[in-house]
């Protein structure tokens, strides 16, 4: 996701050969656009304030994220079919390979959005079926990426310093953990529901412990190596992803567990949601302030648009849903207003990143060969 210099247009054309050529440099980082769009819909549909027309607007944004996902899956399929050399190079590139976690999170975010808000347009049965397919695929891909990408980092990649993008493959199981409980009411009563809930809790642990391994390396890189390069500075916002998503997951467990798990575990999740979520959200705000200050510094030093700007969307969106859950379980207005403020930031960031991306696509610069 390095800065892309202007070059000759590489827009999609009508002939298959030209379409295949246009996606030669289409990397897995593009799934971040789907994630960032879907979270605008998902977070907005549950924001703790009534705004006339907001839910309808969120449904439209979700439909856009679904269209983006289908388009991108098609384009990435062309990439793998016609440009296997580039696809293999992406896997062996330590700066690109972690973004394969974004595929999982894009599938999960759109699938969860189908049940949160998409059902208003496509109906509940279709929404359940769509989420079941996307949740299953996203979870399998996310767990595979959580193992395969660190394996590649150890065996094949030659890494000079830690990067926030290392969190992408290990945070994907946390997205499964947070969104899995949405399917529980649509499963038959019995051990199937309990198994899914416990599996989500296990994925919560997988992602949380992996994050606790990675995060000190990222902060140590900043302290010992100084600020990141300008174009990579927005990736500091990626740290918010596991923080906000784990808080969201804990709150969703608290909603789902009573009546599903035996005492005292069923009600224990409610206490866990607050005891875990409040300090983690506090740390998320601390990191948001630090990352925001470093982004402002980079902007003053000439940081221009790059696809890294999409890091301002999904991670912040997870903090919105985390704050929404804490507002629900504590009843505190402070968390309600925090969710609203973060959502305003999220929408603004999404509009800015989206407009710049659209302009880059129409101009052909974002699909051009890097460095040309």
mmCIF file of C-alpha atoms in Angstrom:
data_model
loop_
_atom_site.group_PDB
_atom_site.id
_atom_site.type_symbol
_atom_site.label_atom_id
_atom_site.label_comp_id
_atom_site.label_asym_id
_atom_site.label_seq_id
_atom_site.Cartn_x
_atom_site.Cartn_y
_atom_site.Cartn_z
ATOM 1 C CA UNK A 1 0.000 0.000 0.000
ATOM 2 C CA UNK A 2 2.790 2.367 -0.769
ATOM 3 C CA UNK A 3 2.102 5.676 -2.441
ATOM 4 C CA UNK A 4 1.380 5.250 -6.103
ATOM 5 C CA UNK A 5 2.941 7.724 -8.509
ATOM 6 C CA UNK A 6 0.866 9.008 -11.453
ATOM 7 C CA UNK A 7 1.229 6.911 -14.558
ATOM 8 C CA UNK A 8 -0.512 5.875 -17.719
ATOM 9 C CA UNK A 9 -4.208 5.020 -17.310
ATOM 10 C CA UNK A 10 -4.966 1.392 -16.539
ATOM 11 C CA UNK A 11 -8.747 1.489 -16.467
ATOM 12 C CA UNK A 12 -10.921 -1.527 -17.162
ATOM 13 C CA UNK A 13 -11.985 -1.868 -20.751
ATOM 14 C CA UNK A 14 -14.443 -4.097 -22.560
ATOM 15 C CA UNK A 15 -12.216 -6.811 -23.998
ATOM 16 C CA UNK A 16 -11.173 -9.733 -21.752
ATOM 17 C CA UNK A 17 -7.478 -9.229 -22.486
ATOM 18 C CA UNK A 18 -7.572 -5.592 -21.452
ATOM 19 C CA UNK A 19 -9.580 -6.403 -18.326
ATOM 20 C CA UNK A 20 -7.010 -9.031 -17.345
ATOM 21 C CA UNK A 21 -4.161 -6.579 -17.907
ATOM 22 C CA UNK A 22 -5.914 -3.935 -15.836
ATOM 23 C CA UNK A 23 -5.962 -6.119 -12.721
ATOM 24 C CA UNK A 24 -2.312 -7.219 -12.898
ATOM 25 C CA UNK A 25 -1.360 -4.972 -9.976
ATOM 26 C CA UNK A 26 -4.620 -5.357 -8.044
ATOM 27 C CA UNK A 27 -3.526 -6.450 -4.571
ATOM 28 C CA UNK A 28 -5.445 -7.932 -1.620
ATOM 29 C CA UNK A 29 -5.331 -4.534 0.109
ATOM 30 C CA UNK A 30 -8.295 -3.524 -2.064
ATOM 31 C CA UNK A 31 -10.575 -5.603 0.152
ATOM 32 C CA UNK A 32 -10.127 -2.808 2.710
ATOM 33 C CA UNK A 33 -12.487 -0.699 0.576
ATOM 34 C CA UNK A 34 -15.227 -3.295 1.077
ATOM 35 C CA UNK A 35 -14.553 -3.542 4.808
ATOM 36 C CA UNK A 36 -14.578 0.225 5.201
ATOM 37 C CA UNK A 37 -17.859 0.557 3.318
ATOM 38 C CA UNK A 38 -19.627 -2.288 5.107
ATOM 39 C CA UNK A 39 -18.725 -0.980 8.566
ATOM 40 C CA UNK A 40 -20.335 2.376 7.757
ATOM 41 C CA UNK A 41 -23.608 0.519 7.220
ATOM 42 C CA UNK A 42 -23.251 -1.899 10.134
ATOM 43 C CA UNK A 43 -22.253 0.722 12.698
ATOM 44 C CA UNK A 44 -24.780 3.277 11.496
ATOM 45 C CA UNK A 45 -27.697 0.855 11.708
ATOM 46 C CA UNK A 46 -27.137 0.348 15.437
ATOM 47 C CA UNK A 47 -25.951 3.824 16.418
ATOM 48 C CA UNK A 48 -27.702 4.812 19.686
ATOM 49 C CA UNK A 49 -29.494 7.842 18.280
ATOM 50 C CA UNK A 50 -32.532 8.269 16.054
ATOM 51 C CA UNK A 51 -31.816 10.031 12.781
ATOM 52 C CA UNK A 52 -34.625 10.012 10.191
ATOM 53 C CA UNK A 53 -33.567 8.122 7.086
ATOM 54 C CA UNK A 54 -30.308 6.843 8.597
ATOM 55 C CA UNK A 55 -31.264 3.178 8.449
ATOM 56 C CA UNK A 56 -32.359 3.500 4.817
ATOM 57 C CA UNK A 57 -29.065 5.188 3.987
ATOM 58 C CA UNK A 58 -27.190 2.406 5.792
ATOM 59 C CA UNK A 59 -29.068 -0.215 3.781
ATOM 60 C CA UNK A 60 -27.996 1.551 0.592
ATOM 61 C CA UNK A 61 -24.372 1.634 1.777
ATOM 62 C CA UNK A 62 -24.569 -2.072 2.610
ATOM 63 C CA UNK A 63 -25.874 -2.800 -0.900
ATOM 64 C CA UNK A 64 -22.928 -0.821 -2.249
ATOM 65 C CA UNK A 65 -20.520 -2.905 -0.154
ATOM 66 C CA UNK A 66 -22.079 -6.102 -1.514
ATOM 67 C CA UNK A 67 -21.683 -4.857 -5.094
ATOM 68 C CA UNK A 68 -18.082 -3.862 -4.354
ATOM 69 C CA UNK A 69 -17.366 -7.299 -2.874
ATOM 70 C CA UNK A 70 -18.744 -9.142 -5.906
ATOM 71 C CA UNK A 71 -16.821 -6.874 -8.284
ATOM 72 C CA UNK A 72 -13.599 -7.251 -6.364
ATOM 73 C CA UNK A 73 -13.926 -11.030 -6.072
ATOM 74 C CA UNK A 74 -14.311 -11.165 -9.846
ATOM 75 C CA UNK A 75 -11.333 -8.880 -10.423
ATOM 76 C CA UNK A 76 -9.143 -10.803 -7.988
ATOM 77 C CA UNK A 77 -10.134 -14.060 -9.675
ATOM 78 C CA UNK A 78 -8.924 -12.598 -12.976
ATOM 79 C CA UNK A 79 -5.728 -11.580 -11.205
ATOM 80 C CA UNK A 80 -5.075 -15.136 -9.988
ATOM 81 C CA UNK A 81 -5.995 -16.715 -13.329
ATOM 82 C CA UNK A 82 -3.993 -14.418 -15.596
ATOM 83 C CA UNK A 83 -1.226 -13.120 -13.333
ATOM 84 C CA UNK A 84 -0.095 -15.980 -11.116
ATOM 85 C CA UNK A 85 3.409 -14.552 -11.071
ATOM 86 C CA UNK A 86 2.166 -11.376 -9.414
ATOM 87 C CA UNK A 87 -0.100 -13.340 -7.073
ATOM 88 C CA UNK A 88 2.849 -15.446 -5.891
ATOM 89 C CA UNK A 89 4.964 -12.301 -5.563
ATOM 90 C CA UNK A 90 2.286 -10.757 -3.335
ATOM 91 C CA UNK A 91 2.365 -13.773 -1.022
ATOM 92 C CA UNK A 92 6.134 -13.561 -0.741
ATOM 93 C CA UNK A 93 6.143 -9.795 -0.194
ATOM 94 C CA UNK A 94 6.098 -9.024 3.552
ATOM 95 C CA UNK A 95 4.447 -5.666 2.855
ATOM 96 C CA UNK A 96 1.553 -7.206 0.890
ATOM 97 C CA UNK A 97 0.937 -10.720 2.238
ATOM 98 C CA UNK A 98 -0.707 -9.610 5.542
ATOM 99 C CA UNK A 99 -3.494 -7.980 3.531
ATOM 100 C CA UNK A 100 -4.861 -11.418 2.694
ATOM 101 C CA UNK A 101 -6.572 -11.119 6.065
ATOM 102 C CA UNK A 102 -8.695 -8.391 4.505
ATOM 103 C CA UNK A 103 -10.426 -10.925 2.240
ATOM 104 C CA UNK A 104 -11.794 -12.714 5.288
ATOM 105 C CA UNK A 105 -12.903 -9.505 6.967
ATOM 106 C CA UNK A 106 -14.582 -8.202 3.801
ATOM 107 C CA UNK A 107 -16.651 -11.394 3.520
ATOM 108 C CA UNK A 108 -17.547 -11.285 7.210
ATOM 109 C CA UNK A 109 -18.432 -7.582 7.268
ATOM 110 C CA UNK A 110 -20.769 -7.836 4.279
ATOM 111 C CA UNK A 111 -22.297 -11.042 5.603
ATOM 112 C CA UNK A 112 -22.935 -9.553 9.036
ATOM 113 C CA UNK A 113 -24.367 -6.458 7.412
ATOM 114 C CA UNK A 114 -26.930 -8.615 5.640
ATOM 115 C CA UNK A 115 -28.469 -9.506 9.010
ATOM 116 C CA UNK A 116 -27.940 -6.106 10.612
ATOM 117 C CA UNK A 117 -29.442 -3.934 7.893
ATOM 118 C CA UNK A 118 -29.463 -5.721 4.520
ATOM 119 C CA UNK A 119 -32.506 -7.753 5.530
ATOM 120 C CA UNK A 120 -34.574 -4.591 5.162
ATOM 121 C CA UNK A 121 -34.086 -4.852 1.396
ATOM 122 C CA UNK A 122 -33.525 -8.554 0.649
ATOM 123 C CA UNK A 123 -35.683 -10.114 3.361
ATOM 124 C CA UNK A 124 -34.717 -12.130 6.409
ATOM 125 C CA UNK A 125 -34.446 -15.610 4.778
ATOM 126 C CA UNK A 126 -32.113 -14.314 2.068
ATOM 127 C CA UNK A 127 -30.103 -12.360 4.628
ATOM 128 C CA UNK A 128 -29.643 -15.445 6.819
ATOM 129 C CA UNK A 129 -28.574 -17.552 3.828
ATOM 130 C CA UNK A 130 -26.148 -14.903 2.587
ATOM 131 C CA UNK A 131 -24.597 -14.400 6.006
ATOM 132 C CA UNK A 132 -24.276 -18.144 6.577
ATOM 133 C CA UNK A 133 -22.311 -18.523 3.336
ATOM 134 C CA UNK A 134 -20.118 -15.447 3.827
ATOM 135 C CA UNK A 135 -19.542 -16.137 7.536
ATOM 136 C CA UNK A 136 -18.450 -19.702 6.831
ATOM 137 C CA UNK A 137 -16.152 -18.702 3.976
ATOM 138 C CA UNK A 138 -14.765 -15.699 5.848
ATOM 139 C CA UNK A 139 -14.076 -17.706 8.997
ATOM 140 C CA UNK A 140 -12.288 -20.512 7.154
ATOM 141 C CA UNK A 141 -10.184 -18.026 5.177
ATOM 142 C CA UNK A 142 -9.473 -15.965 8.289
ATOM 143 C CA UNK A 143 -8.262 -18.925 10.334
ATOM 144 C CA UNK A 144 -6.137 -20.104 7.407
ATOM 145 C CA UNK A 145 -4.612 -16.633 7.019
ATOM 146 C CA UNK A 146 -3.945 -16.411 10.770
ATOM 147 C CA UNK A 147 -1.694 -19.463 10.399
ATOM 148 C CA UNK A 148 -0.372 -19.185 6.841
ATOM 149 C CA UNK A 149 0.727 -15.541 6.866
ATOM 150 C CA UNK A 150 2.754 -15.788 10.109
ATOM 151 C CA UNK A 151 4.268 -18.997 8.696
ATOM 152 C CA UNK A 152 5.354 -17.124 5.568
ATOM 153 C CA UNK A 153 6.705 -14.321 7.751
ATOM 154 C CA UNK A 154 8.885 -16.789 9.622
ATOM 155 C CA UNK A 155 10.006 -19.008 6.748
ATOM 156 C CA UNK A 156 10.069 -16.889 3.595
ATOM 157 C CA UNK A 157 9.818 -13.180 4.380
ATOM 158 C CA UNK A 158 12.857 -11.118 5.193
ATOM 159 C CA UNK A 159 11.578 -8.380 7.474
ATOM 160 C CA UNK A 160 13.519 -5.334 8.593
ATOM 161 C CA UNK A 161 11.043 -3.856 11.084
ATOM 162 C CA UNK A 162 7.588 -4.435 12.550
ATOM 163 C CA UNK A 163 4.525 -2.978 10.879
ATOM 164 C CA UNK A 164 0.903 -2.442 11.985
ATOM 165 C CA UNK A 165 -0.221 -4.441 8.937
ATOM 166 C CA UNK A 166 1.002 -7.555 10.773
ATOM 167 C CA UNK A 167 -2.234 -7.339 12.753
ATOM 168 C CA UNK A 168 -4.455 -7.873 9.700
ATOM 169 C CA UNK A 169 -4.305 -11.683 9.445
ATOM 170 C CA UNK A 170 -4.596 -12.225 13.205
ATOM 171 C CA UNK A 171 -7.539 -9.845 13.700
ATOM 172 C CA UNK A 172 -9.701 -11.675 11.136
ATOM 173 C CA UNK A 173 -10.807 -14.389 13.642
ATOM 174 C CA UNK A 174 -11.925 -11.595 15.983
ATOM 175 C CA UNK A 175 -14.293 -10.330 13.295
ATOM 176 C CA UNK A 176 -15.742 -13.857 13.091
ATOM 177 C CA UNK A 177 -16.066 -13.865 16.878
ATOM 178 C CA UNK A 178 -17.938 -10.552 16.872
ATOM 179 C CA UNK A 179 -20.325 -11.347 14.019
ATOM 180 C CA UNK A 180 -20.952 -15.044 14.648
ATOM 181 C CA UNK A 181 -23.521 -14.407 17.409
ATOM 182 C CA UNK A 182 -25.794 -12.765 14.819
ATOM 183 C CA UNK A 183 -26.504 -16.229 13.413
ATOM 184 C CA UNK A 184 -27.378 -17.838 16.763
ATOM 185 C CA UNK A 185 -31.128 -17.002 16.741
ATOM 186 C CA UNK A 186 -31.417 -18.615 13.312
ATOM 187 C CA UNK A 187 -29.951 -21.971 14.362
ATOM 188 C CA UNK A 188 -31.992 -24.803 15.827
ATOM 189 C CA UNK A 189 -32.060 -24.826 19.611
ATOM 190 C CA UNK A 190 -29.551 -27.130 21.233
ATOM 191 C CA UNK A 191 -25.869 -27.820 21.048
ATOM 192 C CA UNK A 192 -25.513 -26.213 17.623
ATOM 193 C CA UNK A 193 -26.083 -22.768 19.112
ATOM 194 C CA UNK A 194 -23.858 -23.455 22.090
ATOM 195 C CA UNK A 195 -21.088 -24.791 19.881
ATOM 196 C CA UNK A 196 -21.122 -21.726 17.645
ATOM 197 C CA UNK A 197 -21.020 -19.377 20.639
ATOM 198 C CA UNK A 198 -18.134 -21.253 22.243
ATOM 199 C CA UNK A 199 -16.337 -21.383 18.884
ATOM 200 C CA UNK A 200 -16.694 -17.609 18.601
ATOM 201 C CA UNK A 201 -15.292 -17.225 22.106
ATOM 202 C CA UNK A 202 -12.365 -19.454 21.148
ATOM 203 C CA UNK A 203 -11.675 -17.295 18.085
ATOM 204 C CA UNK A 204 -11.810 -14.288 20.406
ATOM 205 C CA UNK A 205 -8.948 -15.866 22.336
ATOM 206 C CA UNK A 206 -7.002 -16.796 19.213
ATOM 207 C CA UNK A 207 -7.066 -13.241 17.926
ATOM 208 C CA UNK A 208 -6.611 -11.495 21.266
ATOM 209 C CA UNK A 209 -3.531 -13.479 22.275
ATOM 210 C CA UNK A 210 -1.984 -13.124 18.818
ATOM 211 C CA UNK A 211 -2.589 -9.369 19.023
ATOM 212 C CA UNK A 212 -0.897 -9.225 22.414
ATOM 213 C CA UNK A 213 2.142 -10.830 20.780
ATOM 214 C CA UNK A 214 2.191 -8.436 17.812
ATOM 215 C CA UNK A 215 1.289 -5.102 19.421
ATOM 216 C CA UNK A 216 4.443 -4.701 21.563
ATOM 217 C CA UNK A 217 6.532 -5.217 18.430
ATOM 218 C CA UNK A 218 4.643 -2.429 16.645
ATOM 219 C CA UNK A 219 5.004 0.016 19.522
ATOM 220 C CA UNK A 220 8.650 -0.955 19.995
ATOM 221 C CA UNK A 221 9.257 -0.172 16.318
ATOM 222 C CA UNK A 222 7.862 3.330 16.798
ATOM 223 C CA UNK A 223 9.885 4.017 19.921
ATOM 224 C CA UNK A 224 13.189 2.691 18.578
ATOM 225 C CA UNK A 225 12.813 3.452 14.864
ATOM 226 C CA UNK A 226 10.862 6.704 14.879
ATOM 227 C CA UNK A 227 7.731 7.569 12.857
ATOM 228 C CA UNK A 228 6.660 5.380 9.968
ATOM 229 C CA UNK A 229 7.187 6.550 6.366
ATOM 230 C CA UNK A 230 4.585 9.141 5.391
ATOM 231 C CA UNK A 231 2.474 6.879 3.182
ATOM 232 C CA UNK A 232 2.373 4.152 5.852
ATOM 233 C CA UNK A 233 1.498 6.404 8.786
ATOM 234 C CA UNK A 234 -2.288 5.818 8.434
ATOM 235 C CA UNK A 235 -1.697 2.111 9.099
ATOM 236 C CA UNK A 236 -1.239 3.027 12.761
ATOM 237 C CA UNK A 237 -5.054 3.139 12.878
ATOM 238 C CA UNK A 238 -5.081 -0.616 12.229
ATOM 239 C CA UNK A 239 -4.235 -1.144 15.896
ATOM 240 C CA UNK A 240 -7.753 0.068 16.718
ATOM 241 C CA UNK A 241 -9.217 -2.931 14.858
ATOM 242 C CA UNK A 242 -8.547 -5.689 17.401
ATOM 243 C CA UNK A 243 -9.308 -3.303 20.272
ATOM 244 C CA UNK A 244 -12.705 -2.171 19.012
ATOM 245 C CA UNK A 245 -13.635 -5.546 17.536
ATOM 246 C CA UNK A 246 -12.826 -7.459 20.723
ATOM 247 C CA UNK A 247 -14.964 -5.022 22.718
ATOM 248 C CA UNK A 248 -17.769 -5.527 20.212
ATOM 249 C CA UNK A 249 -17.389 -9.299 20.473
ATOM 250 C CA UNK A 250 -17.499 -9.247 24.274
ATOM 251 C CA UNK A 251 -20.723 -7.237 24.205
ATOM 252 C CA UNK A 252 -22.277 -9.531 21.610
ATOM 253 C CA UNK A 253 -21.386 -12.558 23.757
ATOM 254 C CA UNK A 254 -23.172 -10.868 26.661
ATOM 255 C CA UNK A 255 -26.302 -10.455 24.538
ATOM 256 C CA UNK A 256 -26.288 -14.037 23.311
ATOM 257 C CA UNK A 257 -25.134 -16.106 26.301
ATOM 258 C CA UNK A 258 -28.062 -15.789 28.786
ATOM 259 C CA UNK A 259 -30.416 -18.725 28.320
ATOM 260 C CA UNK A 260 -27.952 -20.401 25.977
ATOM 261 C CA UNK A 261 -25.168 -21.374 28.375
ATOM 262 C CA UNK A 262 -25.706 -22.839 31.854
ATOM 263 C CA UNK A 263 -25.272 -20.713 34.960
ATOM 264 C CA UNK A 264 -23.071 -19.001 35.921
ATOM 265 C CA UNK A 265 -21.516 -18.701 32.464
ATOM 266 C CA UNK A 266 -24.595 -17.320 30.773
ATOM 267 C CA UNK A 267 -24.657 -14.208 32.934
ATOM 268 C CA UNK A 268 -20.890 -14.066 33.435
ATOM 269 C CA UNK A 269 -20.444 -12.745 29.927
ATOM 270 C CA UNK A 270 -22.403 -9.597 30.873
ATOM 271 C CA UNK A 271 -19.884 -8.753 33.579
ATOM 272 C CA UNK A 272 -17.007 -9.691 31.289
ATOM 273 C CA UNK A 273 -18.286 -7.327 28.575
ATOM 274 C CA UNK A 274 -17.974 -4.328 30.879
ATOM 275 C CA UNK A 275 -14.893 -5.396 32.848
ATOM 276 C CA UNK A 276 -13.014 -6.107 29.617
ATOM 277 C CA UNK A 277 -14.552 -3.534 27.290
ATOM 278 C CA UNK A 278 -14.131 -0.379 29.370
ATOM 279 C CA UNK A 279 -10.318 -0.541 29.841
ATOM 280 C CA UNK A 280 -9.774 -1.750 26.276
ATOM 281 C CA UNK A 281 -11.851 1.105 24.914
ATOM 282 C CA UNK A 282 -9.830 3.457 27.086
ATOM 283 C CA UNK A 283 -6.624 2.162 25.538
ATOM 284 C CA UNK A 284 -8.216 2.471 22.085
ATOM 285 C CA UNK A 285 -8.838 6.171 22.716
ATOM 286 C CA UNK A 286 -5.236 6.580 23.879
ATOM 287 C CA UNK A 287 -3.989 4.927 20.687
ATOM 288 C CA UNK A 288 -6.400 6.982 18.599
ATOM 289 C CA UNK A 289 -4.915 10.160 20.019
ATOM 290 C CA UNK A 290 -1.326 8.964 19.415
ATOM 291 C CA UNK A 291 -2.044 7.737 15.889
ATOM 292 C CA UNK A 292 -4.000 10.902 15.077
ATOM 293 C CA UNK A 293 -1.109 13.088 16.201
ATOM 294 C CA UNK A 294 1.335 11.133 14.043
ATOM 295 C CA UNK A 295 -1.007 11.353 11.036
ATOM 296 C CA UNK A 296 -1.295 15.126 11.458
ATOM 297 C CA UNK A 297 2.506 15.298 11.641
ATOM 298 C CA UNK A 298 2.800 13.263 8.454
ATOM 299 C CA UNK A 299 0.184 15.407 6.725
ATOM 300 C CA UNK A 300 2.120 18.565 7.557
ATOM 301 C CA UNK A 301 5.186 16.939 6.019
ATOM 302 C CA UNK A 302 3.426 16.257 2.725
ATOM 303 C CA UNK A 303 1.610 12.947 3.141
ATOM 304 C CA UNK A 304 -0.618 12.497 0.092
ATOM 305 C CA UNK A 305 -3.393 10.046 -0.634
ATOM 306 C CA UNK A 306 -2.589 6.353 -0.763
ATOM 307 C CA UNK A 307 -4.728 3.277 -0.270
ATOM 308 C CA UNK A 308 -3.493 3.268 3.325
ATOM 309 C CA UNK A 309 -6.125 5.941 3.990
ATOM 310 C CA UNK A 310 -8.708 3.144 4.179
ATOM 311 C CA UNK A 311 -7.149 2.342 7.552
ATOM 312 C CA UNK A 312 -9.161 5.309 8.840
ATOM 313 C CA UNK A 313 -12.440 3.436 8.244
ATOM 314 C CA UNK A 314 -12.898 -0.160 9.411
ATOM 315 C CA UNK A 315 -10.749 0.062 12.570
ATOM 316 C CA UNK A 316 -12.585 3.203 13.685
ATOM 317 C CA UNK A 317 -15.885 1.499 12.834
ATOM 318 C CA UNK A 318 -15.081 -1.340 15.232
ATOM 319 C CA UNK A 319 -14.620 1.254 17.970
ATOM 320 C CA UNK A 320 -18.045 2.653 17.101
ATOM 321 C CA UNK A 321 -19.679 -0.756 17.542
ATOM 322 C CA UNK A 322 -17.631 -1.362 20.696
ATOM 323 C CA UNK A 323 -18.828 1.919 22.207
ATOM 324 C CA UNK A 324 -22.389 1.099 21.142
ATOM 325 C CA UNK A 325 -22.194 -2.196 23.029
ATOM 326 C CA UNK A 326 -20.832 -0.546 26.166
ATOM 327 C CA UNK A 327 -23.577 2.064 26.025
ATOM 328 C CA UNK A 328 -26.104 -0.783 25.809
ATOM 329 C CA UNK A 329 -24.710 -2.674 28.806
ATOM 330 C CA UNK A 330 -23.781 0.224 31.086
ATOM 331 C CA UNK A 331 -26.539 2.679 30.208
ATOM 332 C CA UNK A 332 -23.988 5.495 30.273
ATOM 333 C CA UNK A 333 -24.541 8.465 27.972
ATOM 334 C CA UNK A 334 -20.771 8.912 27.752
ATOM 335 C CA UNK A 335 -20.454 5.776 25.635
ATOM 336 C CA UNK A 336 -23.467 6.757 23.561
ATOM 337 C CA UNK A 337 -21.915 10.114 22.681
ATOM 338 C CA UNK A 338 -18.548 8.467 22.083
ATOM 339 C CA UNK A 339 -20.163 6.147 19.552
ATOM 340 C CA UNK A 340 -21.837 9.079 17.812
ATOM 341 C CA UNK A 341 -18.626 11.137 17.660
ATOM 342 C CA UNK A 342 -16.604 8.208 16.308
ATOM 343 C CA UNK A 343 -19.308 7.473 13.742
ATOM 344 C CA UNK A 344 -19.179 11.044 12.440
ATOM 345 C CA UNK A 345 -15.409 10.642 12.034
ATOM 346 C CA UNK A 346 -15.947 7.275 10.322
ATOM 347 C CA UNK A 347 -18.370 8.672 7.751
ATOM 348 C CA UNK A 348 -16.086 11.625 7.003
ATOM 349 C CA UNK A 349 -13.064 9.329 6.587
ATOM 350 C CA UNK A 350 -15.057 6.982 4.340
ATOM 351 C CA UNK A 351 -16.183 9.824 2.088
ATOM 352 C CA UNK A 352 -12.658 11.220 1.762
ATOM 353 C CA UNK A 353 -11.034 7.831 1.101
ATOM 354 C CA UNK A 354 -13.819 6.815 -1.261
ATOM 355 C CA UNK A 355 -13.674 9.992 -3.356
ATOM 356 C CA UNK A 356 -9.887 9.815 -3.678
ATOM 357 C CA UNK A 357 -10.090 6.131 -4.620
ATOM 358 C CA UNK A 358 -12.773 6.763 -7.237
ATOM 359 C CA UNK A 359 -10.701 9.569 -8.721
ATOM 360 C CA UNK A 360 -7.636 7.333 -8.797
ATOM 361 C CA UNK A 361 -9.586 4.567 -10.526
ATOM 362 C CA UNK A 362 -11.028 6.869 -13.152
ATOM 363 C CA UNK A 363 -7.595 8.372 -13.742
ATOM 364 C CA UNK A 364 -5.995 4.943 -13.932
ATOM 365 C CA UNK A 365 -3.274 5.647 -11.371
ATOM 366 C CA UNK A 366 -4.399 3.173 -8.698
ATOM 367 C CA UNK A 367 -4.300 0.170 -11.030
ATOM 368 C CA UNK A 368 -1.023 1.140 -12.659
ATOM 369 C CA UNK A 369 2.283 -0.561 -12.004
ATOM 370 C CA UNK A 370 3.813 0.770 -8.752
ATOM 371 C CA UNK A 371 6.622 3.207 -9.289
ATOM 372 C CA UNK A 372 5.642 4.090 -12.834
#
